[in-house]
PDB file of C-alpha atoms in Angstrom:
ATOM      1  CA  MET A 468     -14.620  10.484  -1.770  1.00  0.00           C
ATOM      2  CA  ALA A 469     -11.339   8.627  -2.166  1.00  0.00           C
ATOM      3  CA  HIS A 470     -11.154   4.902  -1.736  1.00  0.00           C
ATOM      4  CA  ILE A 471      -8.276   4.476   0.724  1.00  0.00           C
ATOM      5  CA  ILE A 472      -6.314   1.230   0.483  1.00  0.00           C
ATOM      6  CA  CYS A 473      -3.492   0.370   2.850  1.00  0.00           C
ATOM      7  CA  ILE A 474      -0.953  -2.147   1.604  1.00  0.00           C
ATOM      8  CA  ALA A 475       0.212  -4.161   4.579  1.00  0.00           C
ATOM      9  CA  ASN A 476       2.174  -7.222   5.582  1.00  0.00           C
ATOM     10  CA  GLN A 477       4.353  -7.433   8.688  1.00  0.00           C
ATOM     11  CA  LYS A 478       6.895  -9.512   6.765  1.00  0.00           C
ATOM     12  CA  GLY A 479       9.516  -7.671   4.740  1.00  0.00           C
ATOM     13  CA  GLY A 480      10.517  -8.586   1.215  1.00  0.00           C
ATOM     14  CA  VAL A 481       7.038  -9.472  -0.004  1.00  0.00           C
ATOM     15  CA  GLY A 482       6.762  -6.806  -2.694  1.00  0.00           C
ATOM     16  CA  LYS A 483       4.750  -4.393  -0.557  1.00  0.00           C
ATOM     17  CA  THR A 484       6.387  -1.140  -1.629  1.00  0.00           C
ATOM     18  CA  THR A 485       6.823  -2.380  -5.205  1.00  0.00           C
ATOM     19  CA  SER A 486       3.079  -2.995  -5.284  1.00  0.00           C
ATOM     20  CA  ALA A 487       2.273   0.372  -3.700  1.00  0.00           C
ATOM     21  CA  ILE A 488       4.371   2.245  -6.264  1.00  0.00           C
ATOM     22  CA  ASN A 489       3.252   0.363  -9.343  1.00  0.00           C
ATOM     23  CA  LEU A 490      -0.412  -0.046  -8.457  1.00  0.00           C
ATOM     24  CA  SER A 491      -0.705   3.668  -7.695  1.00  0.00           C
ATOM     25  CA  ALA A 492       1.021   4.460 -10.994  1.00  0.00           C
ATOM     26  CA  ALA A 493      -1.263   2.056 -12.878  1.00  0.00           C
ATOM     27  CA  LEU A 494      -4.387   3.631 -11.347  1.00  0.00           C
ATOM     28  CA  ALA A 495      -3.069   7.073 -12.272  1.00  0.00           C
ATOM     29  CA  MET A 496      -2.428   5.898 -15.830  1.00  0.00           C
ATOM     30  CA  ALA A 497      -6.031   4.689 -15.925  1.00  0.00           C
ATOM     31  CA  GLY A 498      -7.082   8.295 -15.382  1.00  0.00           C
ATOM     32  CA  LYS A 499      -7.717   8.047 -11.649  1.00  0.00           C
ATOM     33  CA  LYS A 500      -6.354  10.892  -9.557  1.00  0.00           C
ATOM     34  CA  THR A 501      -4.248   8.995  -7.043  1.00  0.00           C
ATOM     35  CA  LEU A 502      -2.256   9.798  -3.910  1.00  0.00           C
ATOM     36  CA  ILE A 503       0.344   7.444  -2.449  1.00  0.00           C
ATOM     37  CA  VAL A 504       1.234   7.921   1.221  1.00  0.00           C
ATOM     38  CA  ASP A 505       4.692   6.703   2.229  1.00  0.00           C
ATOM     39  CA  CYS A 506       3.996   5.514   5.771  1.00  0.00           C
ATOM     40  CA  ASP A 507       7.312   3.689   6.168  1.00  0.00           C
ATOM     41  CA  ALA A 508      10.362   5.295   7.778  1.00  0.00           C
ATOM     42  CA  GLN A 509      12.554   3.514   5.224  1.00  0.00           C
ATOM     43  CA  ALA A 510      10.928   5.883   2.686  1.00  0.00           C
ATOM     44  CA  ASN A 511      11.366   3.424  -0.170  1.00  0.00           C
ATOM     45  CA  ALA A 512       8.190   4.553  -1.931  1.00  0.00           C
ATOM     46  CA  THR A 513       9.513   8.124  -1.858  1.00  0.00           C
ATOM     47  CA  THR A 514      12.847   7.247  -3.457  1.00  0.00           C
ATOM     48  CA  GLY A 515      11.174   4.692  -5.720  1.00  0.00           C
ATOM     49  CA  LEU A 516       9.179   7.504  -7.325  1.00  0.00           C
ATOM     50  CA  GLY A 517      12.252   9.641  -7.866  1.00  0.00           C
ATOM     51  CA  ILE A 518      11.711  12.129  -5.025  1.00  0.00           C
ATOM     52  CA  ASP A 519      14.826  13.854  -3.697  1.00  0.00           C
ATOM     53  CA  LYS A 520      14.378  13.564   0.068  1.00  0.00           C
ATOM     54  CA  SER A 521      17.030  16.190   0.793  1.00  0.00           C
ATOM     55  CA  ALA A 522      14.966  18.801  -1.059  1.00  0.00           C
ATOM     56  CA  LEU A 523      11.731  18.250   0.875  1.00  0.00           C
ATOM     57  CA  ASP A 524      10.278  21.086   2.937  1.00  0.00           C
ATOM     58  CA  ALA A 525       7.812  18.831   4.772  1.00  0.00           C
ATOM     59  CA  THR A 526       7.046  15.120   5.033  1.00  0.00           C
ATOM     60  CA  LEU A 527       4.440  12.806   6.502  1.00  0.00           C
ATOM     61  CA  TYR A 528       6.157  13.119   9.871  1.00  0.00           C
ATOM     62  CA  ASN A 529       5.509  16.875   9.978  1.00  0.00           C
ATOM     63  CA  GLY A 530       1.848  16.269   9.264  1.00  0.00           C
ATOM     64  CA  LEU A 531       1.434  13.518  11.828  1.00  0.00           C
ATOM     65  CA  ILE A 532       2.916  15.589  14.666  1.00  0.00           C
ATOM     66  CA  GLY A 533       0.718  18.552  13.745  1.00  0.00           C
ATOM     67  CA  ASP A 534       3.352  20.928  12.356  1.00  0.00           C
ATOM     68  CA  THR A 535       2.012  20.979   8.789  1.00  0.00           C
ATOM     69  CA  GLU A 536      -1.288  20.515   6.970  1.00  0.00           C
ATOM     70  CA  ILE A 537      -1.657  17.768   4.370  1.00  0.00           C
ATOM     71  CA  LYS A 538      -2.043  20.274   1.491  1.00  0.00           C
ATOM     72  CA  ASP A 539       1.477  21.520   2.209  1.00  0.00           C
ATOM     73  CA  ILE A 540       2.999  18.040   2.164  1.00  0.00           C
ATOM     74  CA  TYR A 541       1.869  16.128  -0.903  1.00  0.00           C
ATOM     75  CA  ILE A 542       3.740  16.744  -4.140  1.00  0.00           C
ATOM     76  CA  ARG A 543       3.305  15.841  -7.784  1.00  0.00           C
ATOM     77  CA  THR A 544       5.307  12.937  -9.217  1.00  0.00           C
ATOM     78  CA  GLU A 545       6.478  12.579 -12.806  1.00  0.00           C
ATOM     79  CA  ILE A 546       3.487  10.309 -13.486  1.00  0.00           C
ATOM     80  CA  PRO A 547       0.380  12.269 -14.548  1.00  0.00           C
ATOM     81  CA  ASN A 548      -2.466  12.014 -11.996  1.00  0.00           C
ATOM     82  CA  LEU A 549      -0.115  10.711  -9.282  1.00  0.00           C
ATOM     83  CA  TRP A 550       0.886  12.606  -6.136  1.00  0.00           C
ATOM     84  CA  ILE A 551       2.833  11.442  -3.080  1.00  0.00           C
ATOM     85  CA  VAL A 552       3.006  12.255   0.619  1.00  0.00           C
ATOM     86  CA  PRO A 553       6.745  11.649   1.015  1.00  0.00           C
ATOM     87  CA  SER A 554       8.595  10.315   4.018  1.00  0.00           C
ATOM     88  CA  THR A 555      12.073  10.275   5.519  1.00  0.00           C
ATOM     89  CA  VAL A 556      13.784   8.400   8.323  1.00  0.00           C
ATOM     90  CA  GLU A 557      12.547  10.959  10.879  1.00  0.00           C
ATOM     91  CA  LEU A 558       9.183   9.170  10.744  1.00  0.00           C
ATOM     92  CA  ILE A 559      10.738   6.740  13.241  1.00  0.00           C
ATOM     93  CA  GLY A 560      10.123   9.378  15.922  1.00  0.00           C
ATOM     94  CA  PHE A 561       6.350   9.351  15.453  1.00  0.00           C
ATOM     95  CA  GLU A 562       5.654   6.293  17.583  1.00  0.00           C
ATOM     96  CA  VAL A 563       7.742   7.572  20.486  1.00  0.00           C
ATOM     97  CA  GLU A 564       6.201  11.028  20.424  1.00  0.00           C
ATOM     98  CA  MET A 565       2.615   9.753  20.233  1.00  0.00           C
ATOM     99  CA  VAL A 566       2.831   7.038  22.899  1.00  0.00           C
ATOM    100  CA  THR A 567       0.815   9.086  25.421  1.00  0.00           C
ATOM    101  CA  ASN A 568      -1.666  10.483  22.889  1.00  0.00           C
ATOM    102  CA  ARG A 569      -5.100   8.926  23.516  1.00  0.00           C
ATOM    103  CA  GLU A 570      -6.111   9.402  19.877  1.00  0.00           C
ATOM    104  CA  ARG A 571      -2.826   8.118  18.493  1.00  0.00           C
ATOM    105  CA  GLU A 572      -4.421   5.516  16.168  1.00  0.00           C
ATOM    106  CA  ASN A 573      -6.566   8.171  14.417  1.00  0.00           C
ATOM    107  CA  ILE A 574      -3.905  10.746  13.583  1.00  0.00           C
ATOM    108  CA  LEU A 575      -3.373   9.687   9.949  1.00  0.00           C
ATOM    109  CA  ALA A 576      -7.128   9.536   9.291  1.00  0.00           C
ATOM    110  CA  ARG A 577      -7.523  13.114  10.532  1.00  0.00           C
ATOM    111  CA  LEU A 578      -4.526  14.261   8.475  1.00  0.00           C
ATOM    112  CA  LEU A 579      -5.900  12.776   5.232  1.00  0.00           C
ATOM    113  CA  SER A 580      -9.497  13.883   5.778  1.00  0.00           C
ATOM    114  CA  PRO A 581      -9.169  17.339   4.141  1.00  0.00           C
ATOM    115  CA  VAL A 582      -8.029  15.825   0.818  1.00  0.00           C
ATOM    116  CA  ALA A 583     -10.317  12.783   0.747  1.00  0.00           C
ATOM    117  CA  ASP A 584     -12.549  14.487  -1.831  1.00  0.00           C
ATOM    118  CA  GLU A 585      -9.644  15.525  -4.057  1.00  0.00           C
ATOM    119  CA  PHE A 586      -8.510  12.020  -5.001  1.00  0.00           C
ATOM    120  CA  GLU A 587     -10.219   8.909  -6.327  1.00  0.00           C
ATOM    121  CA  PHE A 588      -7.677   6.548  -4.735  1.00  0.00           C
ATOM    122  CA  ILE A 589      -5.318   6.947  -1.795  1.00  0.00           C
ATOM    123  CA  LEU A 590      -2.801   4.120  -1.299  1.00  0.00           C
ATOM    124  CA  ILE A 591      -0.867   3.846   1.958  1.00  0.00           C
ATOM    125  CA  ASP A 592       2.426   1.960   1.949  1.00  0.00           C
ATOM    126  CA  CYS A 593       2.777   0.505   5.452  1.00  0.00           C
ATOM    127  CA  PRO A 594       5.987  -0.425   7.278  1.00  0.00           C
ATOM    128  CA  PRO A 595       6.892  -4.143   7.487  1.00  0.00           C
ATOM    129  CA  SER A 596       5.580  -4.456  11.042  1.00  0.00           C
ATOM    130  CA  LEU A 597       2.331  -4.349  12.988  1.00  0.00           C
ATOM    131  CA  SER A 598       3.237  -0.978  14.483  1.00  0.00           C
ATOM    132  CA  LEU A 599       1.396   2.207  15.444  1.00  0.00           C
ATOM    133  CA  LEU A 600       1.950   3.480  11.901  1.00  0.00           C
ATOM    134  CA  THR A 601       0.293   0.350  10.505  1.00  0.00           C
ATOM    135  CA  LEU A 602      -2.622   0.745  12.926  1.00  0.00           C
ATOM    136  CA  ASN A 603      -2.983   4.354  11.768  1.00  0.00           C
ATOM    137  CA  ALA A 604      -3.052   3.202   8.148  1.00  0.00           C
ATOM    138  CA  MET A 605      -5.716   0.572   8.850  1.00  0.00           C
ATOM    139  CA  THR A 606      -7.794   3.061  10.822  1.00  0.00           C
ATOM    140  CA  ALA A 607      -7.642   5.567   7.955  1.00  0.00           C
ATOM    141  CA  ALA A 608      -8.289   3.002   5.203  1.00  0.00           C
ATOM    142  CA  LYS A 609     -11.419   1.499   3.751  1.00  0.00           C
ATOM    143  CA  SER A 610      -9.611  -1.711   2.828  1.00  0.00           C
ATOM    144  CA  VAL A 611      -6.365  -3.646   3.190  1.00  0.00           C
ATOM    145  CA  LEU A 612      -4.439  -5.133   0.272  1.00  0.00           C
ATOM    146  CA  ILE A 613      -2.165  -7.957   1.436  1.00  0.00           C
ATOM    147  CA  PRO A 614       0.854  -8.891  -0.695  1.00  0.00           C
ATOM    148  CA  LEU A 615       1.668 -12.585  -0.209  1.00  0.00           C
ATOM    149  CA  GLN A 616       4.977 -13.857  -1.516  1.00  0.00           C
ATOM    150  CA  SER A 617       4.857 -17.142  -3.413  1.00  0.00           C
ATOM    151  CA  GLU A 618       7.449 -18.793  -1.187  1.00  0.00           C
ATOM    152  CA  PHE A 619       7.788 -21.309   1.633  1.00  0.00           C
ATOM    153  CA  TYR A 620       6.173 -20.155   4.921  1.00  0.00           C
ATOM    154  CA  ALA A 621       4.187 -17.550   2.970  1.00  0.00           C
ATOM    155  CA  LEU A 622       0.975 -18.263   4.851  1.00  0.00           C
ATOM    156  CA  GLU A 623       2.662 -18.601   8.236  1.00  0.00           C
ATOM    157  CA  GLY A 624       2.434 -14.959   9.321  1.00  0.00           C
ATOM    158  CA  LEU A 625      -0.853 -14.217   7.605  1.00  0.00           C
ATOM    159  CA  GLY A 626      -2.937 -15.287  10.605  1.00  0.00           C
ATOM    160  CA  GLN A 627      -1.305 -12.621  12.782  1.00  0.00           C
ATOM    161  CA  LEU A 628      -2.049  -9.932  10.201  1.00  0.00           C
ATOM    162  CA  LEU A 629      -5.660 -11.062   9.826  1.00  0.00           C
ATOM    163  CA  GLY A 630      -5.979 -11.017  13.604  1.00  0.00           C
ATOM    164  CA  THR A 631      -4.771  -7.420  13.674  1.00  0.00           C
ATOM    165  CA  ILE A 632      -7.272  -6.467  10.956  1.00  0.00           C
ATOM    166  CA  LYS A 633     -10.040  -8.106  13.004  1.00  0.00           C
ATOM    167  CA  ARG A 634      -9.087  -6.139  16.126  1.00  0.00           C
ATOM    168  CA  VAL A 635      -8.949  -2.880  14.147  1.00  0.00           C
ATOM    169  CA  LYS A 636     -12.474  -3.609  12.870  1.00  0.00           C
ATOM    170  CA  GLN A 637     -13.697  -4.257  16.403  1.00  0.00           C
ATOM    171  CA  HIS A 638     -12.163  -1.223  18.087  1.00  0.00           C
ATOM    172  CA  LEU A 639     -11.091   1.413  15.560  1.00  0.00           C
ATOM    173  CA  ASN A 640     -12.573   1.030  12.079  1.00  0.00           C
ATOM    174  CA  PRO A 641     -15.681  -1.176  11.810  1.00  0.00           C
ATOM    175  CA  ASP A 642     -15.967  -0.597   8.051  1.00  0.00           C
ATOM    176  CA  LEU A 643     -12.487  -1.938   7.243  1.00  0.00           C
ATOM    177  CA  LYS A 644     -12.492  -4.687   4.620  1.00  0.00           C
ATOM    178  CA  ILE A 645      -9.893  -6.818   2.874  1.00  0.00           C
ATOM    179  CA  GLU A 646      -9.343  -5.485  -0.637  1.00  0.00           C
ATOM    180  CA  GLY A 647      -7.668  -8.730  -1.611  1.00  0.00           C
ATOM    181  CA  ILE A 648      -4.646 -10.974  -1.278  1.00  0.00           C
ATOM    182  CA  LEU A 649      -2.046 -10.401  -3.992  1.00  0.00           C
ATOM    183  CA  LEU A 650       0.368 -13.175  -4.907  1.00  0.00           C
ATOM    184  CA  THR A 651       3.788 -11.611  -5.489  1.00  0.00           C
ATOM    185  CA  LEU A 652       7.243 -12.883  -6.500  1.00  0.00           C
ATOM    186  CA  TYR A 653       5.389 -15.531  -8.486  1.00  0.00           C
ATOM    187  CA  ASP A 654       7.440 -17.935 -10.585  1.00  0.00           C
ATOM    188  CA  LYS A 655       5.097 -20.166 -12.545  1.00  0.00           C
ATOM    189  CA  ARG A 656       7.970 -22.537 -13.355  1.00  0.00           C
ATOM    190  CA  THR A 657       8.172 -23.765  -9.761  1.00  0.00           C
ATOM    191  CA  ASN A 658       5.905 -26.249  -8.049  1.00  0.00           C
ATOM    192  CA  LEU A 659       6.176 -24.240  -4.831  1.00  0.00           C
ATOM    193  CA  ALA A 660       4.601 -21.138  -6.340  1.00  0.00           C
ATOM    194  CA  GLY A 661       1.724 -23.217  -7.634  1.00  0.00           C
ATOM    195  CA  GLN A 662       1.270 -24.824  -4.228  1.00  0.00           C
ATOM    196  CA  VAL A 663       1.163 -21.447  -2.465  1.00  0.00           C
ATOM    197  CA  ALA A 664      -1.387 -20.203  -4.989  1.00  0.00           C
ATOM    198  CA  ASP A 665      -3.522 -23.311  -4.489  1.00  0.00           C
ATOM    199  CA  ASP A 666      -3.332 -23.013  -0.701  1.00  0.00           C
ATOM    200  CA  ALA A 667      -4.229 -19.322  -0.775  1.00  0.00           C
ATOM    201  CA  SER A 668      -7.224 -19.993  -3.020  1.00  0.00           C
ATOM    202  CA  LYS A 669      -8.301 -22.908  -0.822  1.00  0.00           C
ATOM    203  CA  TYR A 670      -8.250 -20.918   2.414  1.00  0.00           C
ATOM    204  CA  PHE A 671      -9.246 -17.472   1.172  1.00  0.00           C
ATOM    205  CA  ALA A 672     -11.301 -18.192  -1.966  1.00  0.00           C
ATOM    206  CA  ASP A 673     -12.574 -14.973  -3.559  1.00  0.00           C
ATOM    207  CA  LEU A 674     -10.188 -12.787  -1.568  1.00  0.00           C
ATOM    208  CA  VAL A 675      -7.260 -13.805  -3.797  1.00  0.00           C
ATOM    209  CA  PHE A 676      -6.727 -11.584  -6.836  1.00  0.00           C
ATOM    210  CA  SER A 677      -6.649 -13.328 -10.191  1.00  0.00           C
ATOM    211  CA  THR A 678      -3.603 -11.235 -11.093  1.00  0.00           C
ATOM    212  CA  ARG A 679      -0.246 -12.602  -9.975  1.00  0.00           C
ATOM    213  CA  ILE A 680       2.864 -10.460  -9.862  1.00  0.00           C
ATOM    214  CA  PRO A 681       5.839 -12.256 -11.422  1.00  0.00           C
ATOM    215  CA  ARG A 682       9.317 -12.401  -9.967  1.00  0.00           C
ATOM    216  CA  THR A 683      11.348 -10.347 -12.457  1.00  0.00           C
ATOM    217  CA  VAL A 684      14.664  -8.549 -12.437  1.00  0.00           C
ATOM    218  CA  ARG A 685      13.141  -5.470 -14.073  1.00  0.00           C
ATOM    219  CA  LEU A 686      10.628  -4.990 -11.256  1.00  0.00           C
ATOM    220  CA  ALA A 687      13.442  -5.246  -8.733  1.00  0.00           C
ATOM    221  CA  GLU A 688      15.625  -2.775 -10.654  1.00  0.00           C
ATOM    222  CA  ALA A 689      13.072  -0.039 -11.303  1.00  0.00           C
ATOM    223  CA  PRO A 690      13.016   1.565  -7.790  1.00  0.00           C
ATOM    224  CA  SER A 691      16.774   2.090  -7.817  1.00  0.00           C
ATOM    225  CA  PHE A 692      16.230   4.349 -10.837  1.00  0.00           C
ATOM    226  CA  GLY A 693      13.421   6.236  -9.082  1.00  0.00           C
ATOM    227  CA  LYS A 694      10.802   4.998 -11.531  1.00  0.00           C
ATOM    228  CA  PRO A 695       7.714   2.797 -11.550  1.00  0.00           C
ATOM    229  CA  ILE A 696       7.951  -0.161 -13.909  1.00  0.00           C
ATOM    230  CA  PHE A 697       5.892   1.675 -16.562  1.00  0.00           C
ATOM    231  CA  SER A 698       8.600   4.305 -16.952  1.00  0.00           C
ATOM    232  CA  TYR A 699      11.504   1.879 -16.602  1.00  0.00           C
ATOM    233  CA  ASP A 700      10.333  -1.006 -18.798  1.00  0.00           C
ATOM    234  CA  PRO A 701       6.741  -0.572 -19.994  1.00  0.00           C
ATOM    235  CA  ALA A 702       6.851  -3.724 -22.137  1.00  0.00           C
ATOM    236  CA  SER A 703       7.897  -5.994 -19.262  1.00  0.00           C
ATOM    237  CA  PRO A 704       5.729  -8.744 -17.707  1.00  0.00           C
ATOM    238  CA  GLY A 705       5.793  -6.798 -14.430  1.00  0.00           C
ATOM    239  CA  ALA A 706       4.227  -3.753 -16.086  1.00  0.00           C
ATOM    240  CA  ALA A 707       1.534  -5.912 -17.661  1.00  0.00           C
ATOM    241  CA  ALA A 708       0.794  -7.524 -14.294  1.00  0.00           C
ATOM    242  CA  TYR A 709       0.294  -4.255 -12.430  1.00  0.00           C
ATOM    243  CA  LEU A 710      -1.899  -2.882 -15.216  1.00  0.00           C
ATOM    244  CA  ALA A 711      -3.983  -6.049 -14.913  1.00  0.00           C
ATOM    245  CA  LEU A 712      -4.188  -5.620 -11.130  1.00  0.00           C
ATOM    246  CA  ALA A 713      -5.404  -2.037 -11.508  1.00  0.00           C
ATOM    247  CA  LYS A 714      -8.063  -3.162 -13.989  1.00  0.00           C
ATOM    248  CA  GLU A 715      -9.139  -5.930 -11.611  1.00  0.00           C
ATOM    249  CA  ILE A 716      -9.494  -3.506  -8.702  1.00  0.00           C
ATOM    250  CA  LEU A 717     -11.389  -0.971 -10.807  1.00  0.00           C
ATOM    251  CA  SER A 718     -13.700  -3.709 -12.090  1.00  0.00           C
ATOM    252  CA  ASN A 719     -14.340  -4.946  -8.553  1.00  0.00           C
ATOM    253  CA  HIS A 720     -15.189  -1.429  -7.404  1.00  0.00           C
ATOM    254  CA  ARG A 721     -17.571  -0.858 -10.290  1.00  0.00           C
ATOM    255  CA  GLY A 722     -19.265  -4.146  -9.453  1.00  0.00           C
ATOM    256  CA  LYS A 723     -19.667  -3.181  -5.791  1.00  0.00           C
ATOM    257  CA  LYS A 724     -21.152   0.194  -6.717  1.00  0.00           C
ATOM    258  CA  ALA A 725     -23.613  -1.481  -9.084  1.00  0.00           C
ATOM    259  CA  LYS A 726     -24.729  -3.894  -6.360  1.00  0.00           C
ATOM    260  CA  GLY A 727     -24.912  -1.101  -3.785  1.00  0.00           C
TER     261      GLY A 727
END
């Protein structure tokens, strides 16, 4: 059964899609059969993995509205062991079309259910908002990974996100957990980054990943070439960081299984 992680933060520009692309690629490179679900109408994860949106026969939108089954949507990427459920801008229509559907928060979970045994990890890249798509992702997921930018006001919006996670646990998905808080855009040369890291560790303790994702030009450039950082610049600090994050997550999961 796949471990489903949604990557969520209602703030934009925090490295959410960058983390979704590169963590999924790192897990795939570790030999884990991985599926990334582009749940954002901006479709940045789709283009960031080199998918030609104009050539797609079906996307996440078609699956969510019931026109297509999941097995006819996901496609192989150039990274071995990595597949993607692609998206396009038409995903914007989902929230309008489902507004009267009583089961609207469970649609993504039902869509992914038939392939849950085919993958070891499923990562869902959420939109930068606490929308119906984000609620669907949290309802389908087993855990939430929260990218937190190492900048001023970083912690300001986190309370709202944690409140949403709490409500999802109460009403939609009682087993939902926090996978961890990931410090992104980290510049160790600045006092501010260190202060954000200290504050995050103070308030959230063991929830903060040891791995920190550096602010680098190469990480920012890679999506425009349709490649994860491992294909674009495998020797870069960004590549090393996402490999370390994947190892940390895999280690945490092995530890939980041993305890369980």
